[in-house]
PDB file of C-alpha atoms in Angstrom:
ATOM      1  CA  MET A 621       0.000   0.000   0.000  1.00  0.00           C
ATOM      2  CA  ARG A 622       1.478   3.347  -1.069  1.00  0.00           C
ATOM      3  CA  LEU A 623       0.763   6.508   0.859  1.00  0.00           C
ATOM      4  CA  ALA A 624       0.535  10.157  -0.244  1.00  0.00           C
ATOM      5  CA  TYR A 625       0.521  13.243   1.962  1.00  0.00           C
ATOM      6  CA  LEU A 626      -1.494  16.138   0.554  1.00  0.00           C
ATOM      7  CA  PHE A 627      -1.281  19.816   1.498  1.00  0.00           C
ATOM      8  CA  PRO A 628      -4.177  22.292   1.072  1.00  0.00           C
ATOM      9  CA  GLY A 629      -4.240  25.644  -0.676  1.00  0.00           C
ATOM     10  CA  GLN A 630      -5.771  28.998   0.102  1.00  0.00           C
ATOM     11  CA  GLY A 631      -9.333  28.909   1.351  1.00  0.00           C
ATOM     12  CA  SER A 632      -8.377  26.557   4.194  1.00  0.00           C
ATOM     13  CA  GLN A 633      -7.490  29.386   6.581  1.00  0.00           C
ATOM     14  CA  TYR A 634      -9.781  30.293   9.501  1.00  0.00           C
ATOM     15  CA  SER A 635      -9.524  32.539  12.533  1.00  0.00           C
ATOM     16  CA  GLY A 636      -8.439  30.469  15.526  1.00  0.00           C
ATOM     17  CA  MET A 637      -5.917  28.378  13.586  1.00  0.00           C
ATOM     18  CA  ALA A 638      -3.055  29.284  15.896  1.00  0.00           C
ATOM     19  CA  THR A 639      -4.965  28.274  19.021  1.00  0.00           C
ATOM     20  CA  ASP A 640      -5.940  24.931  17.478  1.00  0.00           C
ATOM     21  CA  PHE A 641      -2.467  24.117  16.202  1.00  0.00           C
ATOM     22  CA  SER A 642      -0.748  25.279  19.402  1.00  0.00           C
ATOM     23  CA  LYS A 643      -1.888  21.958  20.884  1.00  0.00           C
ATOM     24  CA  TYR A 644       0.832  20.226  18.884  1.00  0.00           C
ATOM     25  CA  GLY A 645       4.327  19.822  20.270  1.00  0.00           C
ATOM     26  CA  SER A 646       6.156  21.265  17.269  1.00  0.00           C
ATOM     27  CA  TRP A 647       3.965  24.381  17.017  1.00  0.00           C
ATOM     28  CA  GLY A 648       5.949  26.630  19.362  1.00  0.00           C
ATOM     29  CA  HIS A 649       9.214  26.210  17.477  1.00  0.00           C
ATOM     30  CA  TYR A 650       7.850  26.729  13.964  1.00  0.00           C
ATOM     31  CA  ALA A 651       5.536  29.595  14.955  1.00  0.00           C
ATOM     32  CA  LYS A 652       8.504  31.402  16.521  1.00  0.00           C
ATOM     33  CA  VAL A 653      10.664  30.836  13.442  1.00  0.00           C
ATOM     34  CA  ALA A 654       7.860  32.012  11.130  1.00  0.00           C
ATOM     35  CA  ASN A 655       7.442  35.256  13.080  1.00  0.00           C
ATOM     36  CA  GLU A 656      11.208  35.852  13.000  1.00  0.00           C
ATOM     37  CA  VAL A 657      11.505  35.259   9.248  1.00  0.00           C
ATOM     38  CA  LEU A 658       8.482  37.393   8.370  1.00  0.00           C
ATOM     39  CA  GLY A 659       9.210  40.186  10.828  1.00  0.00           C
ATOM     40  CA  PHE A 660       5.643  40.396  12.133  1.00  0.00           C
ATOM     41  CA  ASP A 661       3.304  38.360  14.347  1.00  0.00           C
ATOM     42  CA  LEU A 662       1.731  35.813  11.993  1.00  0.00           C
ATOM     43  CA  VAL A 663       0.305  33.917  14.979  1.00  0.00           C
ATOM     44  CA  GLU A 664      -1.712  36.957  16.030  1.00  0.00           C
ATOM     45  CA  ILE A 665      -3.121  37.266  12.507  1.00  0.00           C
ATOM     46  CA  MET A 666      -4.055  33.564  12.498  1.00  0.00           C
ATOM     47  CA  ASP A 667      -6.240  34.088  15.563  1.00  0.00           C
ATOM     48  CA  GLY A 668      -7.468  37.536  14.534  1.00  0.00           C
ATOM     49  CA  ASP A 669      -9.881  39.190  12.151  1.00  0.00           C
ATOM     50  CA  GLU A 670     -11.043  36.947   9.287  1.00  0.00           C
ATOM     51  CA  GLU A 671     -10.856  39.784   6.762  1.00  0.00           C
ATOM     52  CA  ILE A 672      -7.188  40.432   7.547  1.00  0.00           C
ATOM     53  CA  LEU A 673      -6.344  36.720   7.636  1.00  0.00           C
ATOM     54  CA  LYS A 674      -7.913  36.030   4.244  1.00  0.00           C
ATOM     55  CA  LEU A 675      -5.686  38.590   2.494  1.00  0.00           C
ATOM     56  CA  THR A 676      -3.556  36.512   0.145  1.00  0.00           C
ATOM     57  CA  GLU A 677      -0.250  37.675   1.635  1.00  0.00           C
ATOM     58  CA  ASN A 678      -1.423  36.590   5.131  1.00  0.00           C
ATOM     59  CA  ALA A 679      -3.446  33.477   4.330  1.00  0.00           C
ATOM     60  CA  GLN A 680      -0.643  31.816   2.388  1.00  0.00           C
ATOM     61  CA  PRO A 681       2.020  31.822   5.146  1.00  0.00           C
ATOM     62  CA  ALA A 682      -0.678  30.986   7.731  1.00  0.00           C
ATOM     63  CA  ILE A 683      -1.734  27.852   5.861  1.00  0.00           C
ATOM     64  CA  TYR A 684       1.880  26.931   5.124  1.00  0.00           C
ATOM     65  CA  LEU A 685       2.811  27.145   8.827  1.00  0.00           C
ATOM     66  CA  ALA A 686      -0.164  25.097  10.003  1.00  0.00           C
ATOM     67  CA  SER A 687       0.280  22.509   7.264  1.00  0.00           C
ATOM     68  CA  TYR A 688       3.993  22.076   7.948  1.00  0.00           C
ATOM     69  CA  VAL A 689       3.293  21.521  11.657  1.00  0.00           C
ATOM     70  CA  ALA A 690       0.654  18.949  10.682  1.00  0.00           C
ATOM     71  CA  PHE A 691       3.280  17.170   8.571  1.00  0.00           C
ATOM     72  CA  VAL A 692       5.846  17.153  11.408  1.00  0.00           C
ATOM     73  CA  GLU A 693       3.248  15.711  13.783  1.00  0.00           C
ATOM     74  CA  LEU A 694       2.095  13.074  11.283  1.00  0.00           C
ATOM     75  CA  LYS A 695       5.618  11.736  10.936  1.00  0.00           C
ATOM     76  CA  LYS A 696       5.631  10.936  14.656  1.00  0.00           C
ATOM     77  CA  TYR A 697       2.762   8.491  14.126  1.00  0.00           C
ATOM     78  CA  LEU A 698       2.957   7.238  10.548  1.00  0.00           C
ATOM     79  CA  LYS A 699       5.474   5.973   8.039  1.00  0.00           C
ATOM     80  CA  GLU A 700       7.092   8.327   5.561  1.00  0.00           C
ATOM     81  CA  PRO A 701       4.907   9.079   2.515  1.00  0.00           C
ATOM     82  CA  ASP A 702       5.704   7.540  -0.842  1.00  0.00           C
ATOM     83  CA  PHE A 703       4.572  10.717  -2.623  1.00  0.00           C
ATOM     84  CA  VAL A 704       3.592  14.261  -1.706  1.00  0.00           C
ATOM     85  CA  ALA A 705       1.423  16.788  -3.518  1.00  0.00           C
ATOM     86  CA  GLY A 706      -0.100  20.146  -2.707  1.00  0.00           C
ATOM     87  CA  HIS A 707      -3.067  22.052  -4.091  1.00  0.00           C
ATOM     88  CA  SER A 708      -1.738  25.329  -5.505  1.00  0.00           C
ATOM     89  CA  LEU A 709      -0.171  27.095  -2.485  1.00  0.00           C
ATOM     90  CA  GLY A 710       0.045  23.653  -0.855  1.00  0.00           C
ATOM     91  CA  GLU A 711       2.697  22.660  -3.383  1.00  0.00           C
ATOM     92  CA  TYR A 712       5.132  24.963  -1.563  1.00  0.00           C
ATOM     93  CA  THR A 713       4.411  23.068   1.674  1.00  0.00           C
ATOM     94  CA  ALA A 714       4.938  19.770  -0.140  1.00  0.00           C
ATOM     95  CA  LEU A 715       8.369  20.968  -1.286  1.00  0.00           C
ATOM     96  CA  ALA A 716       9.362  21.871   2.277  1.00  0.00           C
ATOM     97  CA  ALA A 717       8.072  18.527   3.558  1.00  0.00           C
ATOM     98  CA  ALA A 718      10.175  16.751   0.930  1.00  0.00           C
ATOM     99  CA  GLY A 719      13.273  18.725   1.942  1.00  0.00           C
ATOM    100  CA  VAL A 720      13.617  20.622  -1.354  1.00  0.00           C
ATOM    101  CA  TYR A 721      14.188  23.707   0.800  1.00  0.00           C
ATOM    102  CA  ASP A 722      13.962  24.368   4.538  1.00  0.00           C
ATOM    103  CA  PHE A 723      10.949  25.631   6.486  1.00  0.00           C
ATOM    104  CA  GLU A 724      12.344  29.163   6.677  1.00  0.00           C
ATOM    105  CA  THR A 725      12.806  29.430   2.911  1.00  0.00           C
ATOM    106  CA  GLY A 726       9.275  28.167   2.337  1.00  0.00           C
ATOM    107  CA  ILE A 727       7.585  30.659   4.668  1.00  0.00           C
ATOM    108  CA  TYR A 728       9.520  33.479   3.016  1.00  0.00           C
ATOM    109  CA  LEU A 729       8.527  32.305  -0.477  1.00  0.00           C
ATOM    110  CA  VAL A 730       4.818  31.916   0.244  1.00  0.00           C
ATOM    111  CA  ARG A 731       4.659  35.397   1.813  1.00  0.00           C
ATOM    112  CA  LYS A 732       6.300  36.839  -1.305  1.00  0.00           C
ATOM    113  CA  ARG A 733       4.012  34.776  -3.535  1.00  0.00           C
ATOM    114  CA  GLY A 734       0.998  36.202  -1.720  1.00  0.00           C
ATOM    115  CA  GLU A 735       2.296  39.767  -2.034  1.00  0.00           C
ATOM    116  CA  TYR A 736       3.048  39.435  -5.739  1.00  0.00           C
ATOM    117  CA  ILE A 737      -0.315  37.813  -6.477  1.00  0.00           C
ATOM    118  CA  SER A 738      -2.067  40.672  -4.659  1.00  0.00           C
ATOM    119  CA  GLN A 739      -0.125  43.210  -6.731  1.00  0.00           C
ATOM    120  CA  ALA A 740      -0.878  41.566 -10.091  1.00  0.00           C
ATOM    121  CA  MET A 741      -4.404  42.944 -10.444  1.00  0.00           C
ATOM    122  CA  LYS A 742      -6.426  45.435  -8.421  1.00  0.00           C
ATOM    123  CA  PRO A 743      -8.717  43.725  -5.878  1.00  0.00           C
ATOM    124  CA  GLY A 744     -12.167  43.248  -7.328  1.00  0.00           C
ATOM    125  CA  GLU A 745     -11.078  43.270 -10.988  1.00  0.00           C
ATOM    126  CA  GLY A 746     -10.637  39.516 -11.032  1.00  0.00           C
ATOM    127  CA  SER A 747     -12.632  36.652  -9.566  1.00  0.00           C
ATOM    128  CA  MET A 748     -13.179  32.879  -9.604  1.00  0.00           C
ATOM    129  CA  ALA A 749     -16.161  30.528  -9.597  1.00  0.00           C
ATOM    130  CA  ALA A 750     -16.631  26.853  -8.812  1.00  0.00           C
ATOM    131  CA  VAL A 751     -18.725  24.835 -11.237  1.00  0.00           C
ATOM    132  CA  ILE A 752     -20.383  21.712  -9.846  1.00  0.00           C
ATOM    133  CA  GLY A 753     -21.570  18.724 -11.844  1.00  0.00           C
ATOM    134  CA  VAL A 754     -20.828  20.035 -15.355  1.00  0.00           C
ATOM    135  CA  PRO A 755     -18.567  17.880 -17.563  1.00  0.00           C
ATOM    136  CA  ILE A 756     -15.183  19.438 -18.210  1.00  0.00           C
ATOM    137  CA  GLU A 757     -15.704  19.243 -21.978  1.00  0.00           C
ATOM    138  CA  GLN A 758     -18.738  21.524 -21.658  1.00  0.00           C
ATOM    139  CA  ILE A 759     -16.862  23.986 -19.454  1.00  0.00           C
ATOM    140  CA  ASP A 760     -13.996  24.054 -21.974  1.00  0.00           C
ATOM    141  CA  GLU A 761     -16.459  25.248 -24.616  1.00  0.00           C
ATOM    142  CA  LEU A 762     -18.374  27.629 -22.327  1.00  0.00           C
ATOM    143  CA  VAL A 763     -15.371  29.667 -21.139  1.00  0.00           C
ATOM    144  CA  LYS A 764     -14.510  30.542 -24.745  1.00  0.00           C
ATOM    145  CA  LYS A 765     -17.669  32.671 -24.906  1.00  0.00           C
ATOM    146  CA  TYR A 766     -16.433  35.093 -22.240  1.00  0.00           C
ATOM    147  CA  GLU A 767     -13.593  37.572 -22.502  1.00  0.00           C
ATOM    148  CA  GLY A 768     -10.654  36.858 -20.197  1.00  0.00           C
ATOM    149  CA  LEU A 769     -12.073  33.679 -18.666  1.00  0.00           C
ATOM    150  CA  TYR A 770     -10.010  30.518 -18.093  1.00  0.00           C
ATOM    151  CA  ILE A 771     -10.210  27.149 -16.404  1.00  0.00           C
ATOM    152  CA  ALA A 772      -8.042  27.515 -13.308  1.00  0.00           C
ATOM    153  CA  ASN A 773      -8.516  24.290 -11.320  1.00  0.00           C
ATOM    154  CA  TYR A 774      -9.400  20.805 -12.492  1.00  0.00           C
ATOM    155  CA  ASN A 775     -10.327  19.756  -8.959  1.00  0.00           C
ATOM    156  CA  SER A 776     -12.373  16.582  -9.429  1.00  0.00           C
ATOM    157  CA  GLU A 777     -14.821  14.813 -11.723  1.00  0.00           C
ATOM    158  CA  GLU A 778     -17.531  16.893 -10.073  1.00  0.00           C
ATOM    159  CA  GLN A 779     -15.838  20.263  -9.541  1.00  0.00           C
ATOM    160  CA  THR A 780     -13.993  22.681 -11.824  1.00  0.00           C
ATOM    161  CA  VAL A 781     -12.969  26.268 -11.046  1.00  0.00           C
ATOM    162  CA  VAL A 782     -12.927  29.068 -13.606  1.00  0.00           C
ATOM    163  CA  SER A 783     -11.016  32.318 -13.169  1.00  0.00           C
ATOM    164  CA  GLY A 784     -10.578  35.656 -14.903  1.00  0.00           C
ATOM    165  CA  LYS A 785     -12.115  39.090 -15.254  1.00  0.00           C
ATOM    166  CA  ALA A 786     -14.711  39.730 -12.542  1.00  0.00           C
ATOM    167  CA  GLU A 787     -17.443  40.809 -14.976  1.00  0.00           C
ATOM    168  CA  SER A 788     -16.892  37.688 -17.081  1.00  0.00           C
ATOM    169  CA  VAL A 789     -17.038  35.442 -14.030  1.00  0.00           C
ATOM    170  CA  LYS A 790     -20.292  37.071 -12.882  1.00  0.00           C
ATOM    171  CA  SER A 791     -21.850  36.695 -16.352  1.00  0.00           C
ATOM    172  CA  PHE A 792     -20.683  33.074 -16.529  1.00  0.00           C
ATOM    173  CA  VAL A 793     -22.228  32.255 -13.136  1.00  0.00           C
ATOM    174  CA  LYS A 794     -25.485  34.037 -14.013  1.00  0.00           C
ATOM    175  CA  ASP A 795     -25.801  32.274 -17.365  1.00  0.00           C
ATOM    176  CA  LEU A 796     -25.091  28.815 -15.942  1.00  0.00           C
ATOM    177  CA  THR A 797     -27.467  29.308 -13.020  1.00  0.00           C
ATOM    178  CA  GLU A 798     -30.270  30.439 -15.344  1.00  0.00           C
ATOM    179  CA  ASN A 799     -29.694  27.252 -17.338  1.00  0.00           C
ATOM    180  CA  GLY A 800     -30.158  25.083 -14.262  1.00  0.00           C
ATOM    181  CA  LYS A 801     -26.474  24.393 -13.603  1.00  0.00           C
ATOM    182  CA  ARG A 802     -24.542  24.956 -10.374  1.00  0.00           C
ATOM    183  CA  ALA A 803     -21.910  27.699 -10.354  1.00  0.00           C
ATOM    184  CA  ILE A 804     -20.779  29.592  -7.253  1.00  0.00           C
ATOM    185  CA  GLU A 805     -18.621  32.705  -7.268  1.00  0.00           C
ATOM    186  CA  LEU A 806     -15.811  32.334  -4.730  1.00  0.00           C
ATOM    187  CA  LYS A 807     -14.813  34.894  -2.116  1.00  0.00           C
ATOM    188  CA  VAL A 808     -11.462  35.745  -3.637  1.00  0.00           C
ATOM    189  CA  SER A 809      -9.874  38.976  -4.757  1.00  0.00           C
ATOM    190  CA  GLY A 810      -8.106  37.948  -7.929  1.00  0.00           C
ATOM    191  CA  PRO A 811      -8.019  35.828 -11.112  1.00  0.00           C
ATOM    192  CA  PHE A 812      -5.713  33.115  -9.797  1.00  0.00           C
ATOM    193  CA  HIS A 813      -4.036  30.597 -12.115  1.00  0.00           C
ATOM    194  CA  THR A 814      -4.557  32.712 -15.240  1.00  0.00           C
ATOM    195  CA  PRO A 815      -2.263  34.758 -17.511  1.00  0.00           C
ATOM    196  CA  TYR A 816      -3.305  37.828 -15.500  1.00  0.00           C
ATOM    197  CA  LEU A 817      -0.807  36.651 -12.886  1.00  0.00           C
ATOM    198  CA  GLU A 818       2.156  36.597 -15.243  1.00  0.00           C
ATOM    199  CA  SER A 819       3.772  39.538 -13.389  1.00  0.00           C
ATOM    200  CA  ALA A 820       3.607  37.530 -10.142  1.00  0.00           C
ATOM    201  CA  ARG A 821       5.245  34.568 -11.868  1.00  0.00           C
ATOM    202  CA  GLU A 822       8.052  36.788 -13.159  1.00  0.00           C
ATOM    203  CA  LYS A 823       8.695  38.282  -9.703  1.00  0.00           C
ATOM    204  CA  MET A 824       8.714  34.828  -8.105  1.00  0.00           C
ATOM    205  CA  ALA A 825      11.185  33.630 -10.752  1.00  0.00           C
ATOM    206  CA  ILE A 826      13.615  36.267  -9.463  1.00  0.00           C
ATOM    207  CA  GLU A 827      13.012  35.113  -5.867  1.00  0.00           C
ATOM    208  CA  VAL A 828      13.760  31.429  -6.577  1.00  0.00           C
ATOM    209  CA  GLU A 829      16.590  32.043  -9.056  1.00  0.00           C
ATOM    210  CA  HIS A 830      19.302  32.050  -6.386  1.00  0.00           C
ATOM    211  CA  ILE A 831      17.722  29.501  -4.041  1.00  0.00           C
ATOM    212  CA  LYS A 832      19.253  26.044  -4.260  1.00  0.00           C
ATOM    213  CA  PHE A 833      16.522  23.443  -4.607  1.00  0.00           C
ATOM    214  CA  ARG A 834      17.603  20.018  -3.300  1.00  0.00           C
ATOM    215  CA  GLN A 835      16.683  16.534  -4.463  1.00  0.00           C
ATOM    216  CA  PRO A 836      13.336  15.714  -2.777  1.00  0.00           C
ATOM    217  CA  ARG A 837      13.085  12.924  -0.222  1.00  0.00           C
ATOM    218  CA  TYR A 838       9.819  11.844  -1.867  1.00  0.00           C
ATOM    219  CA  PRO A 839       8.657  12.395  -5.451  1.00  0.00           C
ATOM    220  CA  ILE A 840       6.326  15.388  -5.828  1.00  0.00           C
ATOM    221  CA  VAL A 841       3.342  15.092  -8.145  1.00  0.00           C
ATOM    222  CA  MET A 842       3.163  18.639  -9.440  1.00  0.00           C
ATOM    223  CA  ASN A 843       0.073  20.721 -10.285  1.00  0.00           C
ATOM    224  CA  SER A 844       1.235  21.999 -13.671  1.00  0.00           C
ATOM    225  CA  ILE A 845       1.766  18.635 -15.342  1.00  0.00           C
ATOM    226  CA  ALA A 846       0.240  15.998 -13.019  1.00  0.00           C
ATOM    227  CA  GLN A 847       3.500  14.054 -13.077  1.00  0.00           C
ATOM    228  CA  GLU A 848       5.960  13.045 -10.375  1.00  0.00           C
ATOM    229  CA  ILE A 849       9.117  15.161 -10.420  1.00  0.00           C
ATOM    230  CA  THR A 850      12.417  14.671  -8.593  1.00  0.00           C
ATOM    231  CA  ASP A 851      14.809  16.891 -10.549  1.00  0.00           C
ATOM    232  CA  PRO A 852      15.393  20.145  -8.588  1.00  0.00           C
ATOM    233  CA  GLU A 853      15.580  22.385 -11.666  1.00  0.00           C
ATOM    234  CA  GLN A 854      12.365  20.942 -13.083  1.00  0.00           C
ATOM    235  CA  ILE A 855      10.685  21.453  -9.712  1.00  0.00           C
ATOM    236  CA  LYS A 856      11.767  25.098  -9.774  1.00  0.00           C
ATOM    237  CA  HIS A 857      10.299  25.495 -13.258  1.00  0.00           C
ATOM    238  CA  TYR A 858       6.929  23.905 -12.471  1.00  0.00           C
ATOM    239  CA  ILE A 859       6.412  25.667  -9.130  1.00  0.00           C
ATOM    240  CA  LEU A 860       6.491  28.908 -11.128  1.00  0.00           C
ATOM    241  CA  GLU A 861       4.302  27.621 -13.952  1.00  0.00           C
ATOM    242  CA  GLN A 862       1.322  27.014 -11.661  1.00  0.00           C
ATOM    243  CA  ILE A 863       1.114  30.681 -10.613  1.00  0.00           C
ATOM    244  CA  SER A 864      -0.246  31.785 -13.983  1.00  0.00           C
ATOM    245  CA  GLY A 865      -1.347  28.375 -15.285  1.00  0.00           C
ATOM    246  CA  PRO A 866      -4.007  25.832 -14.307  1.00  0.00           C
ATOM    247  CA  VAL A 867      -3.921  23.370 -11.422  1.00  0.00           C
ATOM    248  CA  TYR A 868      -4.398  19.812 -12.683  1.00  0.00           C
ATOM    249  CA  TRP A 869      -5.452  18.415  -9.316  1.00  0.00           C
ATOM    250  CA  LYS A 870      -7.786  15.649 -10.476  1.00  0.00           C
ATOM    251  CA  GLN A 871      -5.143  14.515 -12.951  1.00  0.00           C
ATOM    252  CA  SER A 872      -2.520  14.596 -10.177  1.00  0.00           C
ATOM    253  CA  VAL A 873      -4.689  12.382  -7.961  1.00  0.00           C
ATOM    254  CA  ASP A 874      -5.283  10.022 -10.895  1.00  0.00           C
ATOM    255  CA  ARG A 875      -1.528   9.871 -11.474  1.00  0.00           C
ATOM    256  CA  MET A 876      -0.882   8.943  -7.840  1.00  0.00           C
ATOM    257  CA  ILE A 877      -3.471   6.164  -8.091  1.00  0.00           C
ATOM    258  CA  THR A 878      -1.709   4.884 -11.228  1.00  0.00           C
ATOM    259  CA  LEU A 879       1.533   4.896  -9.228  1.00  0.00           C
ATOM    260  CA  GLY A 880      -0.077   2.626  -6.631  1.00  0.00           C
ATOM    261  CA  VAL A 881      -1.248   5.132  -4.006  1.00  0.00           C
ATOM    262  CA  SER A 882      -4.221   3.713  -2.130  1.00  0.00           C
ATOM    263  CA  GLU A 883      -4.305   6.049   0.869  1.00  0.00           C
ATOM    264  CA  PHE A 884      -4.288   9.857   0.988  1.00  0.00           C
ATOM    265  CA  ILE A 885      -3.722  11.918   4.128  1.00  0.00           C
ATOM    266  CA  GLU A 886      -4.371  15.670   4.179  1.00  0.00           C
ATOM    267  CA  ALA A 887      -1.981  17.633   6.379  1.00  0.00           C
ATOM    268  CA  GLY A 888      -3.277  21.113   7.107  1.00  0.00           C
ATOM    269  CA  PRO A 889      -6.212  23.201   8.351  1.00  0.00           C
ATOM    270  CA  LYS A 890      -9.802  22.296   7.378  1.00  0.00           C
ATOM    271  CA  ASN A 891     -10.503  19.203   5.278  1.00  0.00           C
ATOM    272  CA  VAL A 892     -11.277  20.474   1.779  1.00  0.00           C
ATOM    273  CA  LEU A 893      -9.078  17.961  -0.052  1.00  0.00           C
ATOM    274  CA  THR A 894     -10.228  15.053   2.123  1.00  0.00           C
ATOM    275  CA  THR A 895     -13.879  15.840   1.402  1.00  0.00           C
ATOM    276  CA  MET A 896     -13.229  16.046  -2.335  1.00  0.00           C
ATOM    277  CA  LEU A 897     -11.429  12.693  -2.376  1.00  0.00           C
ATOM    278  CA  LYS A 898     -14.074  10.978  -0.263  1.00  0.00           C
ATOM    279  CA  LYS A 899     -16.749  12.137  -2.714  1.00  0.00           C
ATOM    280  CA  ALA A 900     -14.701  10.366  -5.387  1.00  0.00           C
ATOM    281  CA  LYS A 901     -14.867   7.202  -3.223  1.00  0.00           C
ATOM    282  CA  LEU A 902     -11.147   7.279  -2.412  1.00  0.00           C
ATOM    283  CA  ASN A 903      -9.476   6.332   0.861  1.00  0.00           C
ATOM    284  CA  ALA A 904      -8.730   9.766   2.318  1.00  0.00           C
ATOM    285  CA  LYS A 905      -8.217  10.927   5.888  1.00  0.00           C
ATOM    286  CA  HIS A 906      -7.567  14.265   7.543  1.00  0.00           C
ATOM    287  CA  PHE A 907      -4.522  14.281   9.807  1.00  0.00           C
ATOM    288  CA  THR A 908      -6.599  15.244  12.866  1.00  0.00           C
ATOM    289  CA  SER A 909      -8.499  11.949  12.660  1.00  0.00           C
ATOM    290  CA  LEU A 910      -5.187  10.130  13.076  1.00  0.00           C
ATOM    291  CA  ILE A 911      -3.351  12.087  15.737  1.00  0.00           C
ATOM    292  CA  GLY A 912      -5.605  14.252  17.870  1.00  0.00           C
ATOM    293  CA  ILE A 913      -7.663  17.417  17.752  1.00  0.00           C
ATOM    294  CA  LYS A 914     -10.609  17.782  15.430  1.00  0.00           C
ATOM    295  CA  ASP A 915     -10.823  20.743  13.105  1.00  0.00           C
ATOM    296  CA  GLY A 916     -12.123  21.574   9.709  1.00  0.00           C
ATOM    297  CA  THR A 917     -15.240  21.898   7.652  1.00  0.00           C
ATOM    298  CA  GLU A 918     -16.163  21.107   4.104  1.00  0.00           C
ATOM    299  CA  GLY A 919     -15.476  23.697   1.485  1.00  0.00           C
ATOM    300  CA  VAL A 920     -14.272  24.662  -1.966  1.00  0.00           C
ATOM    301  CA  PRO A 921     -10.584  25.335  -2.485  1.00  0.00           C
ATOM    302  CA  SER A 922     -10.002  28.699  -4.060  1.00  0.00           C
ATOM    303  CA  GLY A 923      -6.947  27.318  -5.802  1.00  0.00           C
ATOM    304  CA  ARG A 924      -4.460  30.031  -5.078  1.00  0.00           C
TER     305      ARG A 924
END
């Protein structure tokens, strides 16, 4: 039986995260290091106002910190994973877990990623929407009818996320709803995983250029190509590609199944990925069900 650890993306943050995760033995060390690297009190933000926490530049390091602690705690109880993967932002946590770079480098990178994504387009000019129960082939055709609209996340057989100009997203949702289909605009501030984020990708390329990526301890099934990667330079390339390109999450899960993975464990706040996999009748567990405190509710990943 092969095992994969999965790490969630943005949308999994919630106020009170720090209090919940402080129950774990490794929390104190990593929270202190995160605050030192960032130069501000991330822990206070994690327990504070939801509106401040959900800002991309805050939510991303918050989820990274909590998810990395979840990974450290899991390793105390379970065997090493055979593969790791992360949904969008979660891919950066997967890289840290696999030892491609250290925890400190990862928290720095995800803060910068959040800042650059926020700068790429004015808040409110871009948006995203989840489409439920519509075949991907239909969505492929539908998005072509709207200016500046793209498929951002191939999340599951049941769920796809589109992203782009806010007015196009709103029109898309309205048109689908009037035709009896399910489409829900997400509470996000930007057109994530589209060409509109090319400036963020370029800025992140400068950030990672001088960082030495190491050979991973476990193969990483990467969002951009849904293939397992172990070469450090290829990892560096594909971690940048997913900023302005789509997340092939369903295809990544399918690839892990092909590679013999029969159990998936989500390490991080909430249980968005676990819920999605369970709906697909896969053997998925949230880390809290294995080692301690309960936390998390169902939801839709925003795919940032």
